[in-house]
Every structure is written in C-alpha cells, then in structure tokens.
Short mmCIF file of C-alpha atoms in Angstrom, two decimals:
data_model
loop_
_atom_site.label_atom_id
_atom_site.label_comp_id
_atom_site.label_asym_id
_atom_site.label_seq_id
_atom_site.Cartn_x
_atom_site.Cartn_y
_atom_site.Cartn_z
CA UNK A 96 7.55 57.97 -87.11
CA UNK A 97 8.20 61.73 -87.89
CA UNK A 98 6.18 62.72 -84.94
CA UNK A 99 8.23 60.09 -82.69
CA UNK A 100 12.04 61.90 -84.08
CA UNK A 101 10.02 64.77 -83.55
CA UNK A 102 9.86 64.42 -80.10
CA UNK A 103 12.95 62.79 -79.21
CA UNK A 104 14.44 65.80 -80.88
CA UNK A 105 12.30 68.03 -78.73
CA UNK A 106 13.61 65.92 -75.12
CA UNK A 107 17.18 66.03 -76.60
CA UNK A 108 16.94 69.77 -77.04
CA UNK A 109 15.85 70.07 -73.15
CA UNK A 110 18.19 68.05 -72.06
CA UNK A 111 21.29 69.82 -73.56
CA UNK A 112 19.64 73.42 -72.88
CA UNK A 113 19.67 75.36 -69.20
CA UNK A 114 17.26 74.67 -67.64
CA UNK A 115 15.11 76.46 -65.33
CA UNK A 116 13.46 74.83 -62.14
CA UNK A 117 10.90 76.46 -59.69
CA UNK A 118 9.82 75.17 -56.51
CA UNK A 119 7.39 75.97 -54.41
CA UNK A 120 6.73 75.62 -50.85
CA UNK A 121 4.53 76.97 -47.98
CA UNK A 122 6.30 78.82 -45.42
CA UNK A 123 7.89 77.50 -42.48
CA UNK A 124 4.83 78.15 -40.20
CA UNK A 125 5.34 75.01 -38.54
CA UNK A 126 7.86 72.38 -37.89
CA UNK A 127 7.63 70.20 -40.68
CA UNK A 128 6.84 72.37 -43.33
CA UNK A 129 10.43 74.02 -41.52
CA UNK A 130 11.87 70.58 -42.65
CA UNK A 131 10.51 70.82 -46.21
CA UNK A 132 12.09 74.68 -46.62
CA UNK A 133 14.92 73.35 -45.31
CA UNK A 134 15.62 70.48 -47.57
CA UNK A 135 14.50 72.28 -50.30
CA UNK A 136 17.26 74.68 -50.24
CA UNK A 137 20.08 72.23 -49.41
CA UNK A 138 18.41 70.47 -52.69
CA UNK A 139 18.58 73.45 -54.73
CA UNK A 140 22.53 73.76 -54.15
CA UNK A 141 22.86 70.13 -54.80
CA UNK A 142 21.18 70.01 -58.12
CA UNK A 143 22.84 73.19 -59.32
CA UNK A 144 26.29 71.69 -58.69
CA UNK A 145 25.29 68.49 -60.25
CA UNK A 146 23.52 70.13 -63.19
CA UNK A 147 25.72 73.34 -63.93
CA UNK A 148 23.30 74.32 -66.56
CA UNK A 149 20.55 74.28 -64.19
CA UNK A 150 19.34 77.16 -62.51
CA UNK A 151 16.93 76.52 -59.45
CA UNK A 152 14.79 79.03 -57.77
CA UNK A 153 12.64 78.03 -54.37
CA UNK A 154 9.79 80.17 -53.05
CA UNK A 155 7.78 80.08 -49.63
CA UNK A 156 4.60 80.55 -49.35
CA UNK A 157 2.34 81.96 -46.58
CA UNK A 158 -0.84 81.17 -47.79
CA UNK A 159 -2.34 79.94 -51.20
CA UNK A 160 -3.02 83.16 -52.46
CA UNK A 161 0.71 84.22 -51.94
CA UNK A 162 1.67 80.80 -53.71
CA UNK A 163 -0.43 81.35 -57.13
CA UNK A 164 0.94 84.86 -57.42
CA UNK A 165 4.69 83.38 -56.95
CA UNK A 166 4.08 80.79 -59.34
CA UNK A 167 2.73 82.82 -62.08
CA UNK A 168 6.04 84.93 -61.27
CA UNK A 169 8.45 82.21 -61.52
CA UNK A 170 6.82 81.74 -65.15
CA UNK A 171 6.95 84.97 -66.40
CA UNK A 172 9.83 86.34 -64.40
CA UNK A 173 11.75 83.55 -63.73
CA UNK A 174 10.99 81.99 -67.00
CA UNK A 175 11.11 78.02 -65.60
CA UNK A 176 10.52 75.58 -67.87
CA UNK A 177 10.16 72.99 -64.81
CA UNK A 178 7.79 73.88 -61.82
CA UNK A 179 7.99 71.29 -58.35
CA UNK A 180 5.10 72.92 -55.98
CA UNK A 181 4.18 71.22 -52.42
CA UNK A 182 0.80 73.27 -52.69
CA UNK A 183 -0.44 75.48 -49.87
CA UNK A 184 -3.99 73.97 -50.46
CA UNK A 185 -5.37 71.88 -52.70
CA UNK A 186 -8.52 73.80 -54.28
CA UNK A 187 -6.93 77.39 -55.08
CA UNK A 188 -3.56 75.92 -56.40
CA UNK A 189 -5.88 73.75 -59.00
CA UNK A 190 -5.94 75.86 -61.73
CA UNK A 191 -3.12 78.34 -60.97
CA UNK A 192 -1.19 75.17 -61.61
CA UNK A 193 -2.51 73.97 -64.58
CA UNK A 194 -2.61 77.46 -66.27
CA UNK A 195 1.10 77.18 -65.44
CA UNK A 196 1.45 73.81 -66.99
CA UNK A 197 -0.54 74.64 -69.77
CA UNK A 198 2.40 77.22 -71.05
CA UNK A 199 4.65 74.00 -71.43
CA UNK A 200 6.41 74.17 -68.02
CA UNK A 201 6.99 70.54 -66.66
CA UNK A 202 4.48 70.35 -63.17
CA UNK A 203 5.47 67.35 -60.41
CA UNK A 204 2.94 68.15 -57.35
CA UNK A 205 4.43 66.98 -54.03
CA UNK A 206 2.54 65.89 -50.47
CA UNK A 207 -0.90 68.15 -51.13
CA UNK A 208 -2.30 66.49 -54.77
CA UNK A 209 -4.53 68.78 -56.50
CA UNK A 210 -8.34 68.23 -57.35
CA UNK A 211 -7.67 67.75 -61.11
CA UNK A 212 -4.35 65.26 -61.78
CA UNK A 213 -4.70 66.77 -65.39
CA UNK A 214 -3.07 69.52 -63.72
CA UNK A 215 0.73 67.99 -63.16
CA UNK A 216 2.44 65.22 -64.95
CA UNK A 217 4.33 63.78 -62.00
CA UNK A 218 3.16 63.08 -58.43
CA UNK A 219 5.56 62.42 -55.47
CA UNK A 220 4.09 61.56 -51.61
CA UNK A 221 3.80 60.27 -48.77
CA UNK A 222 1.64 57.16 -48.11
CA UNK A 223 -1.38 59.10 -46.91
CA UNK A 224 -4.06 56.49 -46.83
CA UNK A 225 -1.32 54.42 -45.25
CA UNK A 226 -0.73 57.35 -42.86
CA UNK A 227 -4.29 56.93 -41.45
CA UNK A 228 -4.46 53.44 -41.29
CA UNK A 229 -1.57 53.04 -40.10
CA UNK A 230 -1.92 55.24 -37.07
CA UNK A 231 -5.75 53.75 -36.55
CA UNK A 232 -4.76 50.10 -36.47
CA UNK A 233 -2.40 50.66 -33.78
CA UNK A 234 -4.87 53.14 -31.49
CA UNK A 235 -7.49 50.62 -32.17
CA UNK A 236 -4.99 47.73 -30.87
CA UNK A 237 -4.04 49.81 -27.81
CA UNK A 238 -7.18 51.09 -26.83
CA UNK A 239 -8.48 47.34 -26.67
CA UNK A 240 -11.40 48.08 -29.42
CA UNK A 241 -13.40 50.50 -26.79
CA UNK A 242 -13.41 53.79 -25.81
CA UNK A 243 -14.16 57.55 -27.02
CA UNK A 244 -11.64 59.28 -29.30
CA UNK A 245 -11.10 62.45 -31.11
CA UNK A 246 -9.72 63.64 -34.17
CA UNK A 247 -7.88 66.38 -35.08
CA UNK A 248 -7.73 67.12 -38.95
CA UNK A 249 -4.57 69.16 -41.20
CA UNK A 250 -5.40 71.93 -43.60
CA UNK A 251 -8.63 70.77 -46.11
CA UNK A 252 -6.68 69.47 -48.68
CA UNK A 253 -6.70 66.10 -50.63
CA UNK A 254 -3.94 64.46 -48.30
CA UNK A 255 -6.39 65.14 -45.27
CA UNK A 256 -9.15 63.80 -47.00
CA UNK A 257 -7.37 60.71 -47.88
CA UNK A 258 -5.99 60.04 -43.95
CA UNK A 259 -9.02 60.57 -42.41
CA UNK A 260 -10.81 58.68 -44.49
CA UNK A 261 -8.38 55.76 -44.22
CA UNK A 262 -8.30 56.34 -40.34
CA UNK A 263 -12.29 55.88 -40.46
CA UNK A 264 -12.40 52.64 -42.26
CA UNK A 265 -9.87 50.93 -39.81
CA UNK A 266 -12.45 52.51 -37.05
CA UNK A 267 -15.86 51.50 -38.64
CA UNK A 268 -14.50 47.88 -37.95
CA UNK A 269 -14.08 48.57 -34.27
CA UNK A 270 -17.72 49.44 -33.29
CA UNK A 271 -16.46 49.86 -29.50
CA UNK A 272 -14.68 52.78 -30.48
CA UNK A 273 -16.76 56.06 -30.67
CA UNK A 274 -15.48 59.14 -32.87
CA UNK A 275 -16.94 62.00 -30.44
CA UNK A 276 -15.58 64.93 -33.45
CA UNK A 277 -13.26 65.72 -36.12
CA UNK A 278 -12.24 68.94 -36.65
CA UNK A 279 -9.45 70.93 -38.28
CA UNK A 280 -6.41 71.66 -36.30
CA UNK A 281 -4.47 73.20 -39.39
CA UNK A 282 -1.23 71.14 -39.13
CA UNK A 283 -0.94 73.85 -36.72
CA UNK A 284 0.02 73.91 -32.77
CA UNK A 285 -1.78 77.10 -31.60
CA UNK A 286 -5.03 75.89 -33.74
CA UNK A 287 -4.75 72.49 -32.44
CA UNK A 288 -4.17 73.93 -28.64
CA UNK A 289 -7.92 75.82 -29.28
CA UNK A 290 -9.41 72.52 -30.92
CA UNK A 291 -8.33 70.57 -28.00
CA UNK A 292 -9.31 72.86 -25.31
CA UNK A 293 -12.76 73.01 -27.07
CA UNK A 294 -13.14 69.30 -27.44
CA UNK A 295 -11.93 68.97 -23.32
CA UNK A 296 -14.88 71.68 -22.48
CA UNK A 297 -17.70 69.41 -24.11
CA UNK A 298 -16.82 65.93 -23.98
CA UNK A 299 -16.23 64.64 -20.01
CA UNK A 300 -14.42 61.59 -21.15
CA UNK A 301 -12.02 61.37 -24.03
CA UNK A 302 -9.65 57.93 -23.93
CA UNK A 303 -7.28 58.90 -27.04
CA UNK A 304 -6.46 61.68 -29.63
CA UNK A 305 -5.39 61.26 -33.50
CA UNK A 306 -3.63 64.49 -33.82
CA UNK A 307 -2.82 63.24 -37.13
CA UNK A 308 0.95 65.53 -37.00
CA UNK A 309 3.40 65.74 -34.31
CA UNK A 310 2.99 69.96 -34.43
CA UNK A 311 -0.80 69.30 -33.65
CA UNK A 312 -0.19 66.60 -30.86
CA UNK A 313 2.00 69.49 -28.93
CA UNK A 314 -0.79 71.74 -28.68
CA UNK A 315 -3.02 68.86 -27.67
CA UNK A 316 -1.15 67.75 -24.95
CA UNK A 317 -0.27 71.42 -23.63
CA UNK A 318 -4.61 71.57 -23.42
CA UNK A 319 -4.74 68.41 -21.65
CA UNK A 320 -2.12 69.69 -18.88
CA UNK A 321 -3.56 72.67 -18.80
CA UNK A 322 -7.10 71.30 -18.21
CA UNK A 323 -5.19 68.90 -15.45
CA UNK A 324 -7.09 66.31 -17.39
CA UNK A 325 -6.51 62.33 -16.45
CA UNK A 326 -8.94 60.53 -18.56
CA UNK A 327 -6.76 60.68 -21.71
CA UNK A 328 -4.48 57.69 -21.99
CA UNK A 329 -3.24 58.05 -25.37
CA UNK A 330 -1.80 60.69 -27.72
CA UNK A 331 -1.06 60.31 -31.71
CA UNK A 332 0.45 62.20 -33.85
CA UNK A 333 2.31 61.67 -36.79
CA UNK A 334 5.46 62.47 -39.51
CA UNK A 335 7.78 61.79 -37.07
CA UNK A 336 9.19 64.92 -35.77
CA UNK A 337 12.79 64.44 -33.70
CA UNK A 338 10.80 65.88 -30.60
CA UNK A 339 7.74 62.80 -31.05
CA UNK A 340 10.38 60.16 -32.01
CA UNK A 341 12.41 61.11 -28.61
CA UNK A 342 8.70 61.22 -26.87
CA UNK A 343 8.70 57.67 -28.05
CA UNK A 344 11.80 56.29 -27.25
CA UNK A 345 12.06 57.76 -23.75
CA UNK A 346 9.03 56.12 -23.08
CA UNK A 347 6.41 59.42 -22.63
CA UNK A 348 3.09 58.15 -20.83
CA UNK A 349 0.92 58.80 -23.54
CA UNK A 350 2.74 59.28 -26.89
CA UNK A 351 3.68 55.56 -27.58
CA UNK A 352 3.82 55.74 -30.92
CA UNK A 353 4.21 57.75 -33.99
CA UNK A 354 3.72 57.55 -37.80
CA UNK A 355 6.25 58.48 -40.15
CA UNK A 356 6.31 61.32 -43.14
CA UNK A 357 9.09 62.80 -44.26
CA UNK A 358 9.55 66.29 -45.33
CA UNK A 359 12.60 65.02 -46.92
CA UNK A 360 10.39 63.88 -49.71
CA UNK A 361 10.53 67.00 -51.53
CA UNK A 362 14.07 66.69 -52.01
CA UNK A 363 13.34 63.18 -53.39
CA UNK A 364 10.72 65.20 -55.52
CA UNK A 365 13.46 67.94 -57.07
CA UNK A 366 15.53 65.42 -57.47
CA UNK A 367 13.58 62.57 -59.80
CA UNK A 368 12.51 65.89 -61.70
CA UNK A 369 16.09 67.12 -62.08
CA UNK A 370 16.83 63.74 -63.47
CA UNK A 371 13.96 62.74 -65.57
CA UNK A 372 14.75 66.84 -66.73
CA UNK A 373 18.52 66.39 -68.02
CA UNK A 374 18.01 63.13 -69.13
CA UNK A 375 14.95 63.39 -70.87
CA UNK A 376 13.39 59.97 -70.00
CA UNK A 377 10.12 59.98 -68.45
CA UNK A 378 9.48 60.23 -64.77
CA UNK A 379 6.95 57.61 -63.04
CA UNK A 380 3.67 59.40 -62.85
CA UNK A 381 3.28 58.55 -59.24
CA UNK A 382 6.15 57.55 -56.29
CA UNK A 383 4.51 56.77 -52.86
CA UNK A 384 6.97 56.69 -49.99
CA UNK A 385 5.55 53.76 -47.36
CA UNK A 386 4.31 55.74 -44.17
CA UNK A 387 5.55 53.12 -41.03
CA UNK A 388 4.56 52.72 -37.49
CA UNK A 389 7.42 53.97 -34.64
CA UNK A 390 7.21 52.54 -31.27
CA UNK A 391 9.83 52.29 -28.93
CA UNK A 392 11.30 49.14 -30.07
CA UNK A 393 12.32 50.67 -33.63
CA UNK A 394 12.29 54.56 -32.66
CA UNK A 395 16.13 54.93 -32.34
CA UNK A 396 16.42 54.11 -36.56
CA UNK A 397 14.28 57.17 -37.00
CA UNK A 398 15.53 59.88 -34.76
CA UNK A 399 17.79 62.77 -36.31
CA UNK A 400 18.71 65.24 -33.45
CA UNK A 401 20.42 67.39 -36.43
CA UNK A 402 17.29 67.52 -38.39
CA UNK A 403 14.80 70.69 -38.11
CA UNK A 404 12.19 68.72 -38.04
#
C-alpha cells in the first residue's frame, strides 16, 4: 500500500509540474513524412495552448544517425521528461531509445515500432498488416487470381516487414499469381523510379505493381511511361496521398485503388501522450488505426485538397 501512495504521489507530482515533450520525426523527404512534420507542428501549438505548463519541442530528422544524436539532445538539453519519436529506422533507433527511456523519460513510438517493445511504453500506428492485406486482397480480386506482379518495399523497418509479409500470405493463396521481385523502393519516388526501371529491363511482362506508398507509385508509373510500356494494367500504392485519392476518383487507367495511412496519426500520438501526461492515468499500450480500401465509389470521403499530403 505505501508503494501504491507512493506512486500515485509520483503521477500527481507530473501532472501538476511543466512538463517537457520531445518529438521526433524524419524529415520531410517525401510527401507523407511532409504530412507527419506538418501535423506535428500544428500539434505542438495545440497542446501548448491546451496545456500552458507544457513545453513541446519537435525535431526532423534526415537520417537515423541524425535522429539518435537529436534525441539524446532533447534529453540532456532540452531536458524532456516525455519523448514521442516516429523513428527514422527501426534497428539504430533501438537502443538510442531505450537508453533514453531508461533515464525516466516517458517513450510512445509511432508508425516505425522498434525491435525491442521494452524500449517504449506506448505504441501508436497504423494497421500495417492490414495495410498489406488489404491492398493484396483487392490486386488479387482485380487481377482475376493470375498474372506476374512486383513489389516495391519502404525503408527496412518493422512496419515493412509486417506489410509485406501480410501482402504475401493473401498471395500464397492465389497460386496464379507470380511475385517476379521485391525490392526496396525507400518510401521514396526517385528510388522507386530506379527500382521500376530495373524491374521493366528484366522482366518482359509485368501485369501489376504493389508500390506499397503513393510517393513510390509516382516514380513507378513515370518508369512505365517512360519505358512506353503497355503490359501493366494495374498500379498500387498506398496512405492515401490527395494526388492518389484524386487518381482514384477521376478514374486514372491504372490506379483504381488506394490504401489508407494517415500521417495525421502522429498528432493522434502527441496527443493521447499529452493526455495520459497531465492527467496521469495510463495510456493503452497499443492504438491501431484500421488501414481501409479507397476505390472510386468511397474516394470523395477521403480527399483533402488542403492537406500536404
């Protein structure tokens, strides 16, 4: 019972005192990690007018090198107590994360998990096995259960891990389908240009492309026109860029569909950590936001011409 007053004291304490709240991003390198910088700044100026005593800092990061060092500073420098990190990659951010953690700041990991869970006590994403499947089951549908396909893969992280391997499953139980190559496109639109012009130089027939991200289907489809290449009838991406969702709804001969994830969930991310933070109950250990198919017939309910993204 003293240990249990003992720590209610402790939350208490927190909860009246200023706090301090780092977040961490990569850089806006592409367009939805653009949407995640984004929201994470109008978030920041939300929260601090909400919570006067809090004081929120947000970093960008170029590369996961870059985001350990920044980390570290907001510790030291900064002096958080409360540490929200979408991580560059999953591997190097492991243990810069928990070191960070293991000084008492409060860790929720957003989108990219890391390879040890010890390292964070909250976890908010997106729906990445759903992701996969989601975007499989409908290429496998449209396709007609035959045909050759490629993939092209995000940064190696956990997230990628987990959509591929969902997108696999859904394909291992459609045996007329043949995965010619996966290969990392970076979540990036010049990488994904080079995968795809690669992939169009070896394999003489290619029916459909998981691009797995809606930055990665651009370059795709810029290497299929460029190639003057007929044989693919079927383009998809995924998180539902404004540019994809308009593809979509106008009707675009071979983007018929997309997958939603929203970069938006980071600000759903600062702000169940703000909360949990000044209130000092305890914050679910993991929130998964639903990934869902967009075709034409719903694509007008997800298209934000304001957004960045």
């Amino acid at each position: 019972m003293a240990l249990a007053a003992c720590a209610l004291c402790s939350t208490a304490s927190l909860a009246d005192s200023k706090s301090v709240m780092g977040v961490s991003v990569p850089a806006a390198t592409h367009g939805w990690t653009g949407g995640v910088v984004y929201w994470a700044n109008r978030t920041k100026a939300e929260l601090e007018k909400q919570y006067p005593g809090m004081k929120v800092f947000v970093k960008t990061a170029g590369s996961a090198t870059e985001q350990a060092n920044q980390i570290q500073d907001l510790q030291t420098v900064n002096k958080i107590d409360t540490l929200v990190i979408l991580p560059f990659e999953s591997a190097p951010l492991t243990k810069p994360v928990a070191q960070v953690k293991g000084k008492g700041v409060f860790v929720t990991v957003v989108d990219r998990g890391l390879t040890d869970p010890g390292a964070q006590d909250a976890y908010v994403a997106g729906d990445n096995p759903g992701f996969g499947k989601v975007a499989a089951e409908y290429m496998a549908k449209a396709m007609g259960g035959k045909g050759n396909l490629v993939i092209l893969r995000g940064i190696p992280t956990v997230i990628d891990n987990q959509r591929v391997d969902a997108f696999n499953e859904v394909m291992k139980a459609n045996p007329g389908i043949k995965v010619l190559d996966a290969k990392h496109g970076n979540w990036n639109r010049d990488d994904a240009f080079k995968v795809m012009q690669d992939y169009l130089t070896r394999f003489k027939q290619i029916d459909a492309v998981w691009a797995s991200d809606d930055d990665m289907a651009v370059g795709v489809q810029k290497a299929i026109e460029q190639a003057k290449r007929s044989d693919v009838k079927l383009v998809v991406g995924g998180a539902g860029s404004k540019d994809y969702i308009k593809k979509v709804m106008d009707g675009d001969k071979i983007v018929s569909a997309d997958v939603t994830y929203a970069p938006s969930m980071i600000a759903d991310a600062m702000k169940m950590t703000a909360e949990a933070r000044a209130s000092g109950k305890p914050m679910a250990a993991s929130t998964i936001i639903p990934s869902v198919l967009v075709t034409k017939d719903n694509a007008a309910k997800y298209y934000f011409p304001d957004s960045p993204h």
